Coordinates of N, CA and C in Angstrom, one line a residue:
X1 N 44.6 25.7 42.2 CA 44.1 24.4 42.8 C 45.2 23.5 43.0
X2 N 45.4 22.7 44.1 CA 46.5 21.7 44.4 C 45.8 20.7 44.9
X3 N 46.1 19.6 44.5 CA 45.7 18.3 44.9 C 47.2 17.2 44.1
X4 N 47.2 16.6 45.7 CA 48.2 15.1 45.0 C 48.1 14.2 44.2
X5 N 49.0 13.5 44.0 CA 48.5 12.9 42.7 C 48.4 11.4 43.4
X6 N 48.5 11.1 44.4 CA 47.6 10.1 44.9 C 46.2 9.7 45.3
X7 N 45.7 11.3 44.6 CA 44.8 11.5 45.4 C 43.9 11.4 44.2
X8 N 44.4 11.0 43.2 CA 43.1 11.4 42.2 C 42.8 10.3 41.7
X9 N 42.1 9.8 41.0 CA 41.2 8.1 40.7 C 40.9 8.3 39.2
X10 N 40.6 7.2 38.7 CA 40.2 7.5 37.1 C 38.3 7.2 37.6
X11 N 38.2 6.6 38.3 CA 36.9 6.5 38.8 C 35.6 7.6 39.6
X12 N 34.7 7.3 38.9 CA 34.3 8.6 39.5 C 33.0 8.5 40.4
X13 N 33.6 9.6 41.7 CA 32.7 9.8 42.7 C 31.9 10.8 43.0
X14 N 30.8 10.8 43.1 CA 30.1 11.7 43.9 C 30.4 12.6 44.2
X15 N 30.1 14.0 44.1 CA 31.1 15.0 44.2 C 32.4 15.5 43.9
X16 N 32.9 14.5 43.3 CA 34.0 14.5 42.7 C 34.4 15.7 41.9
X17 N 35.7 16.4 41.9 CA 35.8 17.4 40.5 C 36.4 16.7 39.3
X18 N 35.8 16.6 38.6 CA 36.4 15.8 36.9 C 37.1 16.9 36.8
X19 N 38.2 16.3 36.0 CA 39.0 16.7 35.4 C 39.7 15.9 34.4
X20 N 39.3 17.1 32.9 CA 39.7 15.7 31.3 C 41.1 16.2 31.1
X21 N 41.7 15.4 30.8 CA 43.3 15.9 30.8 C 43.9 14.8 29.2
X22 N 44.8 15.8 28.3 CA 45.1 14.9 27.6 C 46.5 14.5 27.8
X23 N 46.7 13.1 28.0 CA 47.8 12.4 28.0 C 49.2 12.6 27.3
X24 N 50.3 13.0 28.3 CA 51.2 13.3 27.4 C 52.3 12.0 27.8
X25 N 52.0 10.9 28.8 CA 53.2 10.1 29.3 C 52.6 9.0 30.1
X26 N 52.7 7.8 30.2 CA 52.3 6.5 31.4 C 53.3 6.2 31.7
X27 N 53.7 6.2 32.7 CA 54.8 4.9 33.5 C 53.7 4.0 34.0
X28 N 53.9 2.6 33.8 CA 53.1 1.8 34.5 C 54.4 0.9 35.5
X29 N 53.5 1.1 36.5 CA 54.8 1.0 37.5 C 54.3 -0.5 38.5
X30 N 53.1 -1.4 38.0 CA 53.5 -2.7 38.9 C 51.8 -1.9 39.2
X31 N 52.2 -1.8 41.0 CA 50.6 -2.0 41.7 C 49.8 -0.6 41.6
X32 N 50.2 0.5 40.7 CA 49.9 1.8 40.1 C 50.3 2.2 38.9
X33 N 50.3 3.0 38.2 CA 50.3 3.8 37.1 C 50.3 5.6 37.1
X34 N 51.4 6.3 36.2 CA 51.2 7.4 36.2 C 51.0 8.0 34.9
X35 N 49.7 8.9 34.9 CA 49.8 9.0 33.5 C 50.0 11.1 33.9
X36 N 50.7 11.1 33.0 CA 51.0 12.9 32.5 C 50.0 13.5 31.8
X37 N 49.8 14.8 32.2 CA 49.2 15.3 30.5 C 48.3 16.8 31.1
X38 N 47.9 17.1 30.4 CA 47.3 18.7 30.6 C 46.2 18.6 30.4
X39 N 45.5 19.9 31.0 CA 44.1 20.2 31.3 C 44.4 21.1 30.3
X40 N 43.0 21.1 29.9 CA 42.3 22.0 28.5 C 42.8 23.2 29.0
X41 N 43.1 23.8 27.7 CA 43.6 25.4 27.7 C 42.0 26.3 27.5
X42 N 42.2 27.6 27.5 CA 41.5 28.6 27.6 C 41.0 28.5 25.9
X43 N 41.7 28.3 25.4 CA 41.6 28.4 23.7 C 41.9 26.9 23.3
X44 N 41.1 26.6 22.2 CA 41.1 25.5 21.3 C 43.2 25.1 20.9
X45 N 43.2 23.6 20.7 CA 44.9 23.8 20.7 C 46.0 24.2 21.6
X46 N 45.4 24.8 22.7 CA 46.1 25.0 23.9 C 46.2 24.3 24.8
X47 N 47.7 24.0 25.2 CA 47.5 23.3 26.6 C 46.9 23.6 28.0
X48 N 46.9 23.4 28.7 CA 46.0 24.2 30.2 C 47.5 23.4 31.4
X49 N 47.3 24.1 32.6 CA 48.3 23.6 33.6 C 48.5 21.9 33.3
X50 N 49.4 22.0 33.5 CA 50.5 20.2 34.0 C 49.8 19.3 34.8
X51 N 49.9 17.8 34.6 CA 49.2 17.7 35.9 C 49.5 15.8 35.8
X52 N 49.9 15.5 36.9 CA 50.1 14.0 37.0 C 49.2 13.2 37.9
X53 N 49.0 11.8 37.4 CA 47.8 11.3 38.4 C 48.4 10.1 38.7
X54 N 48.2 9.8 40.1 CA 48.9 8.3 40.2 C 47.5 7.6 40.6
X55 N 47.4 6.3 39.6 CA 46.4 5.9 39.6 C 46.4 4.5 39.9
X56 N 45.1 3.8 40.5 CA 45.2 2.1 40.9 C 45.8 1.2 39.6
X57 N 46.5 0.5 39.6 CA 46.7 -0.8 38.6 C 47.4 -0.2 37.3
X58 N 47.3 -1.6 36.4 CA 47.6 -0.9 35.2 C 46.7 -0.5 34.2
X59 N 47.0 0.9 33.4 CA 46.0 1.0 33.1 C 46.0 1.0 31.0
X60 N 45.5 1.3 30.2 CA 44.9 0.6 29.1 C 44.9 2.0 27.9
X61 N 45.6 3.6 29.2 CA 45.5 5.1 28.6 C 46.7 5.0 27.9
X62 N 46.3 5.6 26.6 CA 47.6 6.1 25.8 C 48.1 7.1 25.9
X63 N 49.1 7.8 24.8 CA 49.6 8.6 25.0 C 48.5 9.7 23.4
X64 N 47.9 11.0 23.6 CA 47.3 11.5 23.1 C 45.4 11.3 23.6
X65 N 45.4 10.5 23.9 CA 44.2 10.4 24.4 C 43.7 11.1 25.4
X66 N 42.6 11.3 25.7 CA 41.7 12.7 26.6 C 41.2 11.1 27.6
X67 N 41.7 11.4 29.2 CA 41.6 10.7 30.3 C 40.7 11.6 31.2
X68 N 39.5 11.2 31.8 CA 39.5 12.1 33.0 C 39.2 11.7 34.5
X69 N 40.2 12.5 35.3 CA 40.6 12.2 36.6 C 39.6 13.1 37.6
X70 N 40.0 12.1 38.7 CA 38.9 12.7 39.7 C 39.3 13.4 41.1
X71 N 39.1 14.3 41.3 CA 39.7 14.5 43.1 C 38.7 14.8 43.8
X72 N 38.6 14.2 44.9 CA 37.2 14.2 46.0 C 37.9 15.7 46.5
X73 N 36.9 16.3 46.8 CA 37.1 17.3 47.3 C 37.5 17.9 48.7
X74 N 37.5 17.0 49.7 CA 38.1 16.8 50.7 C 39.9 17.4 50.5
X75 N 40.7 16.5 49.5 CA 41.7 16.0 49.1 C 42.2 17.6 48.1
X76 N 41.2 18.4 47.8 CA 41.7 19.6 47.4 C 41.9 20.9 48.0
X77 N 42.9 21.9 47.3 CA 43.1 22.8 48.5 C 43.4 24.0 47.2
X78 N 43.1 25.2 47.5 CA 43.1 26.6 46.9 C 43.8 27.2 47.5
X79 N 44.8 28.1 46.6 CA 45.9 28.8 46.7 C 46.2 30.2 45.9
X80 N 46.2 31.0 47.1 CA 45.8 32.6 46.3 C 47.5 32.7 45.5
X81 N 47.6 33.4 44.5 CA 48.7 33.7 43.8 C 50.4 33.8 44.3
X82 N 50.0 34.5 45.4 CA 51.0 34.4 46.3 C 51.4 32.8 47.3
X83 N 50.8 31.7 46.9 CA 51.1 30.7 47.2 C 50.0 30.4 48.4
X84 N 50.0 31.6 49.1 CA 48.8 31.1 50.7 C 47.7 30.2 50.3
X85 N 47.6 29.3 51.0 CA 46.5 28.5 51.1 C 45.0 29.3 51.9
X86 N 44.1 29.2 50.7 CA 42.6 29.7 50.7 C 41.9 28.2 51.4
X87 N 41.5 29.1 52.8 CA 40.1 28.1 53.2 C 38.6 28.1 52.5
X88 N 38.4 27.1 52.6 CA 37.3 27.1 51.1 C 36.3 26.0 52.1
X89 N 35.2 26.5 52.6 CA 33.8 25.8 53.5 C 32.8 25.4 52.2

């Protein structure tokens, strides 16, 4: 799964795919924020894929804390192993 990290919101929409990620880093950068951190592993204690979000304003997330982010589905795109991009109706 790939989606930008402009593209994701701490707010949540309609259709939206949540995604709880725990925080490993914030830069608060003025008229956005970026916070770092991984999606749940397969196993308890495990991290799951990397994943940065650039988000509206400044925001109030720490570092260890469970955040979760949003990507409209529009804004996402599937990718077979070999890197090709999967159409997905």
């Amino acid at each position: 799964l790939g989606v930008r990290p402009e593209h994701l919101t701490l707010e949540k929409r309609e259709g939206s795919l949540a995604m709880p990620i725990t925080i490993s880093g914030v830069e608060q950068l003025g008229g956005h924020s970026l916070l770092y951190g991984a999606l749940r592993g397969a196993t308890p204690n495990e991290d799951g894929p990397r994943i940065t979000a650039q988000v509206a304003g400044q925001v109030t997330t720490k570092i260890g804390e469970t955040a979760t982010v949003y990507a409209p589905p529009e804004a996402c795109r599937l990718f077979e192993a070999s890197g090709e991009e999967r159409a997905v109706r």
